[in-house]
Short mmCIF file of C-alpha atoms and ligand atoms in Angstrom, two decimals:
data_model
loop_
_atom_site.label_atom_id
_atom_site.label_comp_id
_atom_site.label_asym_id
_atom_site.label_seq_id
_atom_site.Cartn_x
_atom_site.Cartn_y
_atom_site.Cartn_z
CA MET A 15 0.00 0.00 0.00
CA SER A 16 1.39 3.42 -0.89
CA HIS A 17 1.87 6.19 1.67
CA LEU A 18 -0.78 8.24 -0.04
CA GLU A 19 -3.26 5.41 0.04
CA LYS A 20 -2.63 4.92 3.78
CA VAL A 21 -2.81 8.60 4.72
CA ASP A 22 -5.47 9.87 2.37
CA PRO A 23 -7.42 7.15 0.56
CA ARG A 24 -9.80 9.62 -1.05
CA ILE A 25 -7.09 11.65 -2.80
CA HIS A 26 -5.26 8.42 -3.62
CA ALA A 27 -8.36 7.06 -5.32
CA LEU A 28 -8.79 10.26 -7.32
CA VAL A 29 -5.14 10.18 -8.44
CA GLN A 30 -5.70 6.62 -9.63
CA GLN A 31 -8.90 7.61 -11.40
CA GLU A 32 -7.12 10.40 -13.23
CA ALA A 33 -4.30 8.03 -14.20
CA GLU A 34 -6.86 5.64 -15.67
CA ARG A 35 -8.61 8.47 -17.48
CA GLN A 36 -5.32 9.49 -19.07
CA GLU A 37 -4.40 5.91 -19.90
CA GLY A 38 -7.78 5.13 -21.45
CA GLY A 39 -8.45 8.22 -23.56
CA LEU A 40 -7.10 9.82 -26.72
CA GLU A 41 -5.56 13.08 -25.53
CA LEU A 42 -5.62 15.53 -28.42
CA ILE A 43 -5.67 18.76 -26.42
CA ALA A 44 -2.91 20.77 -28.09
CA SER A 45 -1.52 22.23 -24.86
CA GLU A 46 -1.13 18.86 -23.12
CA ASN A 47 1.55 16.21 -23.12
CA PHE A 48 2.81 13.35 -20.95
CA VAL A 49 6.02 13.65 -18.92
CA SER A 50 8.50 10.84 -18.41
CA LEU A 51 8.72 8.93 -15.16
CA ALA A 52 12.07 10.68 -14.51
CA VAL A 53 10.35 14.07 -14.68
CA LEU A 54 7.56 12.81 -12.40
CA GLU A 55 10.08 11.51 -9.90
CA ALA A 56 11.99 14.81 -9.75
CA MET A 57 8.71 16.70 -9.23
CA GLY A 58 7.66 14.36 -6.45
CA SER A 59 10.95 14.78 -4.57
CA GLY A 60 11.82 16.38 -1.22
CA LEU A 61 13.18 19.44 -2.99
CA THR A 62 9.69 20.84 -2.42
CA ASN A 63 10.67 21.38 1.23
CA LYS A 64 13.33 23.99 0.50
CA TYR A 65 12.87 27.76 0.55
CA ALA A 66 15.27 29.44 -1.88
CA GLU A 67 14.19 33.04 -2.53
CA GLY A 68 16.82 34.67 -4.70
CA TYR A 69 19.11 33.09 -7.28
CA PRO A 70 21.96 30.54 -7.12
CA GLY A 71 24.76 32.03 -5.01
CA ARG A 72 22.54 34.96 -3.91
CA ARG A 73 19.80 33.52 -1.69
CA TYR A 74 17.87 34.91 1.25
CA TYR A 75 18.01 31.54 3.05
CA GLY A 76 20.77 29.24 4.25
CA GLY A 77 21.13 25.63 3.20
CA CYS A 78 20.75 26.34 -0.50
CA GLU A 79 24.02 24.78 -1.62
CA VAL A 80 22.30 21.75 -3.16
CA VAL A 81 19.34 23.50 -4.77
CA ASP A 82 21.80 26.08 -6.11
CA LYS A 83 23.41 23.27 -8.11
CA VAL A 84 20.01 22.05 -9.29
CA GLU A 85 18.91 25.48 -10.47
CA SER A 86 22.30 26.27 -12.05
CA LEU A 87 22.12 23.03 -14.02
CA ALA A 88 18.60 23.86 -15.19
CA ILE A 89 19.74 27.34 -16.31
CA GLU A 90 22.81 25.95 -18.07
CA ARG A 91 20.74 23.34 -19.91
CA ALA A 92 18.02 25.80 -20.93
CA CYS A 93 20.70 28.09 -22.42
CA GLU A 94 22.37 25.21 -24.22
CA LEU A 95 19.13 23.71 -25.53
CA PHE A 96 17.88 26.97 -27.04
CA GLY A 97 21.19 28.77 -27.69
CA ALA A 98 20.22 31.57 -25.30
CA GLU A 99 22.51 33.95 -23.41
CA HIS A 100 20.45 33.93 -20.22
CA ALA A 101 17.66 31.83 -18.71
CA ASN A 102 15.35 32.28 -15.75
CA VAL A 103 13.81 28.94 -14.79
CA GLN A 104 11.74 30.19 -11.84
CA PRO A 105 8.41 31.29 -13.39
CA HIS A 106 5.66 29.11 -11.92
CA SER A 107 3.75 29.12 -15.22
CA GLY A 108 3.56 30.65 -18.67
CA ALA A 109 1.31 33.43 -17.40
CA GLN A 110 3.85 34.30 -14.68
CA ALA A 111 6.66 34.31 -17.24
CA ASN A 112 4.75 36.77 -19.42
CA MET A 113 3.88 39.14 -16.58
CA ALA A 114 7.52 39.26 -15.43
CA ALA A 115 8.72 39.79 -19.03
CA PHE A 116 6.22 42.63 -19.56
CA LEU A 117 7.21 44.38 -16.33
CA ALA A 118 10.87 44.03 -17.33
CA VAL A 119 10.34 46.29 -20.35
CA ALA A 120 7.14 48.26 -19.66
CA ASP A 121 5.59 50.20 -16.79
CA PRO A 122 1.91 50.04 -15.84
CA GLY A 123 -0.03 52.31 -18.20
CA ASP A 124 2.38 51.75 -21.12
CA THR A 125 1.08 50.48 -24.45
CA ILE A 126 1.65 46.79 -25.19
CA MET A 127 0.82 45.05 -28.46
CA GLY A 128 -0.23 41.42 -28.85
CA MET A 129 -2.34 39.13 -31.01
CA SER A 130 -6.01 39.04 -30.09
CA LEU A 131 -7.28 35.95 -28.33
CA THR A 132 -9.95 35.12 -30.92
CA HIS A 133 -7.29 35.21 -33.64
CA GLY A 134 -5.10 32.65 -31.85
CA GLY A 135 -3.24 34.85 -29.36
CA HIS A 136 -3.26 34.28 -25.61
CA LEU A 137 -5.17 35.68 -22.67
CA THR A 138 -1.96 37.05 -21.18
CA HIS A 139 -1.14 39.11 -24.29
CA GLY A 140 -3.44 41.98 -23.34
CA ALA A 141 -6.95 40.49 -23.06
CA SER A 142 -9.22 42.80 -21.05
CA VAL A 143 -10.07 40.15 -18.44
CA ASN A 144 -6.38 39.48 -17.73
CA ALA A 145 -3.98 41.58 -15.64
CA SER A 146 -2.01 42.25 -18.86
CA GLY A 147 -5.03 44.09 -20.24
CA ARG A 148 -5.74 45.95 -17.00
CA LEU A 149 -2.24 47.06 -15.98
CA PHE A 150 -1.16 48.09 -19.46
CA ARG A 151 -2.86 49.73 -22.42
CA PRO A 152 -3.30 46.86 -24.90
CA VAL A 153 -3.55 47.20 -28.66
CA GLN A 154 -4.24 44.03 -30.61
CA TYR A 155 -3.40 42.73 -34.05
CA GLY A 156 -4.82 39.66 -35.75
CA VAL A 157 -4.76 37.40 -38.75
CA ASP A 158 -6.11 37.99 -42.23
CA GLU A 159 -9.47 36.23 -41.96
CA SER A 160 -9.35 34.98 -45.54
CA THR A 161 -5.97 33.22 -45.15
CA GLY A 162 -5.76 32.63 -41.39
CA LEU A 163 -2.19 34.00 -41.52
CA ILE A 164 -0.77 36.85 -39.42
CA ASP A 165 -1.35 40.09 -41.31
CA ILE A 166 2.20 41.49 -41.12
CA ASP A 167 1.22 44.75 -42.86
CA GLN A 168 -1.40 45.36 -40.18
CA VAL A 169 1.22 44.57 -37.52
CA ARG A 170 3.62 47.14 -39.02
CA GLU A 171 0.96 49.82 -39.42
CA LEU A 172 -0.34 49.40 -35.86
CA ALA A 173 3.16 49.29 -34.36
CA LEU A 174 4.27 52.48 -36.10
CA LYS A 175 1.08 54.25 -35.09
CA GLU A 176 1.05 53.11 -31.45
CA ARG A 177 4.80 52.81 -30.72
CA PRO A 178 4.18 50.18 -28.01
CA ALA A 179 6.76 49.48 -25.31
CA LEU A 180 6.67 45.86 -26.39
CA ILE A 181 5.30 43.61 -29.11
CA ILE A 182 4.49 40.03 -28.19
CA VAL A 183 3.93 37.25 -30.72
CA GLY A 184 3.27 33.53 -30.37
CA GLY A 185 -0.18 32.15 -29.71
CA SER A 186 -2.12 29.18 -28.49
CA ALA A 187 -4.09 28.45 -31.65
CA TYR A 188 -1.84 29.57 -34.50
CA PRO A 189 -0.84 26.49 -36.56
CA ARG A 190 1.76 28.09 -38.84
CA VAL A 191 5.37 29.24 -38.53
CA ILE A 192 5.86 32.87 -37.55
CA ASP A 193 8.30 35.21 -39.31
CA PHE A 194 10.28 36.32 -36.24
CA GLU A 195 12.75 38.30 -38.34
CA ALA A 196 9.96 40.45 -39.78
CA PHE A 197 8.57 41.02 -36.28
CA ARG A 198 11.98 42.12 -35.02
CA ALA A 199 12.39 44.59 -37.88
CA ILE A 200 8.98 46.09 -37.08
CA ALA A 201 9.74 46.23 -33.35
CA ASP A 202 13.05 48.00 -34.06
CA ASP A 203 11.33 50.55 -36.31
CA ALA A 204 8.64 51.21 -33.70
CA GLY A 205 11.11 51.45 -30.80
CA SER A 206 9.55 48.37 -29.15
CA VAL A 207 11.07 45.34 -27.46
CA LEU A 208 10.16 42.04 -29.15
CA ILE A 209 8.93 39.27 -26.87
CA VAL A 210 8.21 35.87 -28.41
CA ASP A 211 5.96 33.58 -26.38
CA MET A 212 6.86 30.07 -27.55
CA ALA A 213 4.69 28.32 -24.94
CA HIS A 214 3.11 26.04 -27.50
CA PHE A 215 5.95 25.28 -29.89
CA ALA A 216 9.01 25.32 -27.58
CA GLY A 217 9.43 21.54 -27.95
CA LEU A 218 9.40 21.86 -31.72
CA VAL A 219 12.07 24.57 -31.52
CA ALA A 220 14.13 22.33 -29.20
CA GLY A 221 13.70 19.46 -31.65
CA GLY A 222 14.78 21.60 -34.58
CA CYS A 223 11.58 21.48 -36.62
CA TYR A 224 10.18 24.97 -36.02
CA PRO A 225 12.17 28.21 -36.46
CA SER A 226 13.85 29.44 -33.29
CA PRO A 227 12.82 32.88 -32.05
CA VAL A 228 15.93 33.13 -29.84
CA PRO A 229 18.18 34.86 -32.43
CA HIS A 230 15.50 37.46 -33.13
CA ALA A 231 13.75 38.39 -29.89
CA GLN A 232 15.23 40.24 -26.93
CA ILE A 233 13.04 38.11 -24.63
CA VAL A 234 11.49 34.67 -25.19
CA THR A 235 8.91 33.30 -22.75
CA SER A 236 7.59 29.76 -22.61
CA THR A 237 5.79 27.09 -20.70
CA THR A 238 7.71 23.89 -20.06
CA HIS A 239 4.75 21.49 -20.17
CA LYS A 240 3.35 21.67 -23.70
CA THR A 241 5.37 20.35 -26.65
CA LEU A 242 8.53 20.64 -24.51
CA ARG A 243 7.17 17.75 -22.39
CA GLY A 244 8.42 18.91 -19.01
CA PRO A 245 6.69 19.68 -15.71
CA ARG A 246 3.93 22.30 -15.53
CA GLY A 247 5.87 25.58 -15.34
CA GLY A 248 7.37 28.60 -17.08
CA LEU A 249 10.68 29.76 -18.52
CA ILE A 250 12.19 33.04 -19.72
CA LEU A 251 15.17 33.32 -22.06
CA CYS A 252 16.77 36.65 -22.93
CA THR A 253 19.83 38.38 -24.25
CA GLY A 254 22.51 39.28 -21.71
CA ASP A 255 21.51 42.94 -21.51
CA TYR A 256 18.01 42.02 -20.27
CA SER A 257 19.14 39.40 -17.74
CA LYS A 258 19.18 41.64 -14.67
CA THR A 259 15.81 43.27 -15.26
CA VAL A 260 14.13 39.96 -16.17
CA ASP A 261 15.49 38.25 -13.04
CA LYS A 262 14.33 41.17 -10.89
CA GLN A 263 10.81 41.07 -12.28
CA VAL A 264 10.48 37.33 -11.61
CA PHE A 265 11.81 37.67 -8.05
CA PRO A 266 11.06 39.87 -6.14
CA GLY A 267 8.88 41.52 -8.81
CA THR A 268 6.10 38.98 -9.22
CA GLN A 269 6.98 35.80 -7.30
CA GLY A 270 8.26 34.62 -3.95
CA GLY A 271 10.16 31.38 -3.40
CA PRO A 272 10.94 29.21 -6.44
CA LEU A 273 9.62 25.64 -6.75
CA GLU A 274 12.97 23.84 -6.71
CA HIS A 275 11.35 20.40 -7.17
CA VAL A 276 9.74 21.69 -10.37
CA ILE A 277 13.00 23.35 -11.42
CA ALA A 278 14.73 19.97 -10.98
CA ALA A 279 12.07 18.42 -13.21
CA LYS A 280 12.59 21.20 -15.78
CA ALA A 281 16.32 20.35 -15.78
CA VAL A 282 15.44 16.70 -16.46
CA ALA A 283 13.11 17.69 -19.30
CA PHE A 284 15.80 19.94 -20.87
CA HIS A 285 18.23 17.03 -20.66
CA GLU A 286 15.69 14.75 -22.36
CA ALA A 287 15.05 17.35 -25.05
CA MET A 288 18.79 17.42 -25.88
CA GLN A 289 18.83 13.70 -26.73
CA PRO A 290 18.74 12.65 -30.39
CA ASP A 291 15.40 10.83 -29.98
CA PHE A 292 13.71 14.10 -29.02
CA LYS A 293 14.50 15.43 -32.52
CA GLN A 294 12.70 12.40 -33.95
CA TYR A 295 9.83 12.96 -31.52
CA ALA A 296 9.38 16.60 -32.56
CA ALA A 297 9.46 15.73 -36.27
CA ARG A 298 6.87 12.99 -35.72
CA VAL A 299 4.60 15.38 -33.81
CA VAL A 300 4.50 17.72 -36.83
CA LYS A 301 4.15 14.88 -39.34
CA ASN A 302 1.31 13.39 -37.29
CA ALA A 303 -0.51 16.73 -37.20
CA GLN A 304 -0.18 17.05 -40.96
CA VAL A 305 -1.45 13.51 -41.57
CA LEU A 306 -4.39 14.02 -39.20
CA GLY A 307 -5.13 17.35 -40.91
CA ASP A 308 -5.12 15.70 -44.35
CA SER A 309 -7.38 12.95 -43.10
CA LEU A 310 -9.89 15.49 -41.75
CA GLN A 311 -9.71 17.63 -44.89
CA GLN A 312 -10.46 14.56 -47.01
CA ARG A 313 -13.60 14.14 -44.91
CA GLY A 314 -14.75 17.67 -45.63
CA PHE A 315 -13.39 19.63 -42.67
CA THR A 316 -11.96 23.13 -43.13
CA LEU A 317 -8.60 23.85 -41.51
CA VAL A 318 -7.87 27.46 -40.62
CA SER A 319 -4.85 28.47 -42.80
CA GLY A 320 -5.39 25.29 -44.83
CA GLY A 321 -3.06 23.09 -42.78
CA THR A 322 -0.31 23.19 -40.19
CA ASP A 323 3.45 23.61 -39.72
CA SER A 324 3.27 22.61 -36.08
CA HIS A 325 1.64 20.25 -33.59
CA LEU A 326 -1.81 21.81 -33.83
CA LEU A 327 -4.81 22.05 -36.10
CA LEU A 328 -7.54 24.65 -35.86
CA ILE A 329 -10.76 23.46 -37.44
CA ASP A 330 -13.39 25.88 -38.70
CA LEU A 331 -16.85 24.38 -38.10
CA ARG A 332 -18.90 27.22 -39.60
CA ALA A 333 -19.96 25.00 -42.50
CA GLN A 334 -21.13 22.28 -40.07
CA SER A 335 -24.44 22.17 -38.23
CA TYR A 336 -22.84 21.94 -34.76
CA THR A 337 -20.77 24.27 -32.57
CA GLY A 338 -17.33 23.78 -31.08
CA LYS A 339 -18.93 23.06 -27.73
CA GLU A 340 -21.15 20.32 -29.18
CA ALA A 341 -18.20 18.78 -31.02
CA GLU A 342 -16.09 18.78 -27.83
CA GLU A 343 -18.89 17.10 -25.87
CA ALA A 344 -19.65 14.44 -28.49
CA LEU A 345 -15.99 13.50 -28.92
CA GLY A 346 -15.54 13.51 -25.15
CA ARG A 347 -18.26 10.86 -24.84
CA ALA A 348 -16.07 8.65 -27.05
CA GLU A 349 -12.97 9.40 -24.88
CA ILE A 350 -11.49 11.58 -27.64
CA HIS A 351 -10.36 14.77 -25.93
CA ILE A 352 -10.04 17.99 -27.92
CA ASN A 353 -11.13 21.51 -27.02
CA LYS A 354 -13.58 23.99 -28.45
CA ASN A 355 -11.75 27.07 -29.71
CA THR A 356 -12.60 30.43 -31.18
CA ILE A 357 -11.60 30.96 -34.80
CA PRO A 358 -10.66 34.14 -36.68
CA GLY A 359 -13.87 36.06 -37.35
CA GLU A 360 -15.63 34.26 -34.47
CA THR A 361 -19.26 35.27 -33.94
CA ARG A 362 -20.08 32.92 -31.05
CA SER A 363 -19.07 33.25 -27.39
CA PRO A 364 -15.83 31.60 -26.18
CA PHE A 365 -18.03 29.11 -24.27
CA ILE A 366 -19.71 27.96 -27.50
CA THR A 367 -17.28 28.75 -30.39
CA SER A 368 -17.26 27.83 -34.08
CA GLY A 369 -14.06 25.83 -33.96
CA ILE A 370 -12.09 23.05 -32.33
CA ARG A 371 -8.36 22.77 -31.71
CA ILE A 372 -6.51 19.47 -31.98
CA GLY A 373 -2.88 18.70 -31.13
CA THR A 374 -0.67 15.64 -31.59
CA SER A 375 2.07 16.06 -28.95
CA GLY A 376 0.48 13.74 -26.39
CA LEU A 377 -0.41 10.85 -28.67
CA THR A 378 3.02 11.05 -30.34
CA THR A 379 4.56 10.65 -26.87
CA ARG A 380 2.50 7.44 -26.57
CA GLY A 381 4.15 6.23 -29.76
CA MET A 382 1.31 6.69 -32.20
CA GLY A 383 2.22 7.41 -35.82
CA GLU A 384 0.73 8.12 -39.22
CA ALA A 385 -1.45 5.00 -39.46
CA GLU A 386 -3.08 5.81 -36.11
CA MET A 387 -3.60 9.45 -37.17
CA LYS A 388 -5.54 8.31 -40.23
CA THR A 389 -7.69 6.08 -38.05
CA ILE A 390 -8.27 8.90 -35.57
CA GLY A 391 -9.29 11.28 -38.37
CA GLU A 392 -11.90 8.72 -39.39
CA MET A 393 -13.09 8.28 -35.80
CA ILE A 394 -13.44 12.04 -35.25
CA SER A 395 -15.35 12.38 -38.50
CA ASP A 396 -17.63 9.42 -37.66
CA VAL A 397 -18.62 10.87 -34.29
CA LEU A 398 -19.13 14.40 -35.57
CA SER A 399 -21.26 13.34 -38.52
CA ASP A 400 -23.47 11.13 -36.31
CA MET A 401 -23.43 11.88 -32.58
CA SER A 402 -25.78 8.99 -31.73
CA ASN A 403 -25.04 6.62 -28.88
CA ALA A 404 -24.57 3.75 -31.31
CA VAL A 405 -21.73 5.51 -33.15
CA VAL A 406 -20.17 6.82 -29.91
CA THR A 407 -20.20 3.30 -28.46
CA ARG A 408 -18.58 1.81 -31.56
CA VAL A 409 -15.87 4.52 -31.65
CA THR A 410 -15.23 4.19 -27.90
CA GLN A 411 -14.47 0.53 -28.52
CA ARG A 412 -11.86 1.50 -31.13
CA VAL A 413 -10.39 4.09 -28.76
CA GLN A 414 -9.95 1.36 -26.19
CA GLU A 415 -8.15 -0.86 -28.68
CA LEU A 416 -5.82 1.98 -29.64
CA THR A 417 -4.99 3.04 -26.09
CA GLU A 418 -4.32 -0.56 -25.11
CA ALA A 419 -1.94 -0.95 -28.05
CA PHE A 420 -0.07 2.24 -27.01
CA PRO A 421 0.19 2.18 -23.21
CA LEU A 422 1.18 5.37 -21.46
CA TYR A 423 2.50 4.47 -18.01
CA ARG A 424 0.83 1.08 -17.71
CA ASP A 425 3.80 -1.05 -18.70
CA SER A 426 6.31 0.84 -16.58
CA ALA A 427 6.65 0.65 -12.83
CA ALA A 428 4.82 3.93 -12.60
CA PRO A 429 3.87 5.11 -9.14
CA ILE A 430 1.02 7.11 -10.68
CA SER A 431 -0.87 4.22 -12.16
CA SER A 432 0.66 0.79 -11.76
CA GLN A 433 -1.35 -0.34 -8.76
CA ALA A 434 -4.84 0.51 -9.93
CA LEU A 435 -4.22 -0.66 -13.46
CA ALA A 436 -2.66 -3.95 -12.41
CA ASP A 437 -5.88 -4.96 -10.63
C1 LIG B 525 -0.36 28.08 -22.39
C2 LIG B 525 0.09 29.44 -22.74
C3 LIG B 525 0.43 30.39 -21.76
C4 LIG B 525 0.13 30.21 -20.29
O1 LIG B 525 0.70 29.17 -19.67
P1 LIG B 525 0.17 28.74 -18.19
O2 LIG B 525 1.27 27.86 -17.73
O3 LIG B 525 -1.13 28.07 -18.40
O4 LIG B 525 0.06 29.98 -17.39
C5 LIG B 525 0.96 31.59 -22.16
N1 LIG B 525 1.11 31.88 -23.47
C6 LIG B 525 0.75 31.02 -24.44
C7 LIG B 525 0.94 31.40 -25.86
C8 LIG B 525 0.21 29.78 -24.11
O5 LIG B 525 -0.17 28.95 -25.08
#
């Protein structure tokens, strides 16, 4: 019996239930992935007990000599992995990384410029409901609704008119590569600092199959848990001349003590991402997204921008008789997990939407490839064209066969799932 089971059987049971849910479903949520057991182990370690406000060698607490080594290793690896001059591995999340990066180059009340949420940007890029939209004066650019691509002329025009303190680019539902060089030229002309938020595609950059923003942006922010396949957390990379101000705005600017157990897990994930097989993983993620996209297009679905260069697909459902919300619910009944998503030109609320977003990073981690993507395209299409219980039941059966053929943690001695699943 595990310690958790002994001490708190209710939470233990819920952890097991979640493990089974993950093991038994097709996870196609573009922002999710599955970490290795090594990453899990580092996160579950006693490093969580240590207070370490400050930075390696400059802490406000004693006893930091070991966690200093952990954090220094994480910083060193992040710099090596992405070719960056400086890294801050303390942000608790992507949102925290963005707030610290903004405060490093802008003061409250200053103008900031980001891509609008409905066009594929992110909440933290100046949306009115987020602190970024309340503390700063946000101006927003978008995509050309006929092509689904970033309208770079609009970006230039707006930047020169508004002269924002910063321009941020990189979204959560933009399937294509971004021209970072063009963004930097615009930022330079407008007297703005360029921040690239690579939260979604950081793993593809690490794996060498998506252009790196690091040579072009003064500051790059990221999550560590999406395509990068590390623990839930954030990361900031920057050029040497921004290192002091970035560090100050993470701590003491916006955070207290760092999560050294998570930083240890980030270091493990960076190490994993430097291995040759991670390059193959990243390339397969993109290939899988393209094959799944082709399969859905052949069945009559419209992809925003006509396809993908990354791990994600944005599907425009305006020609269909159902909403994004209905599609998400129907697929969920068959244990196929995607999310409803707004699309460029959205007319429905973000709770309903006219689109869905699909990503391949999680299933690629499970080992699925092109043949499975074709099958999954067929399954998605079957459910969406007939949401009856009979079809859902038949597809659920096929989901079960697929997930059994590609176990997640089941076949390893995984503390998260082995006991419940062995029964
Ligand atoms: C996911 C995401 C974030 C926020 O990350 P959290 O860890 O959820 O705070 C920020 N920016 C972009 C572009 C994202 O996709």
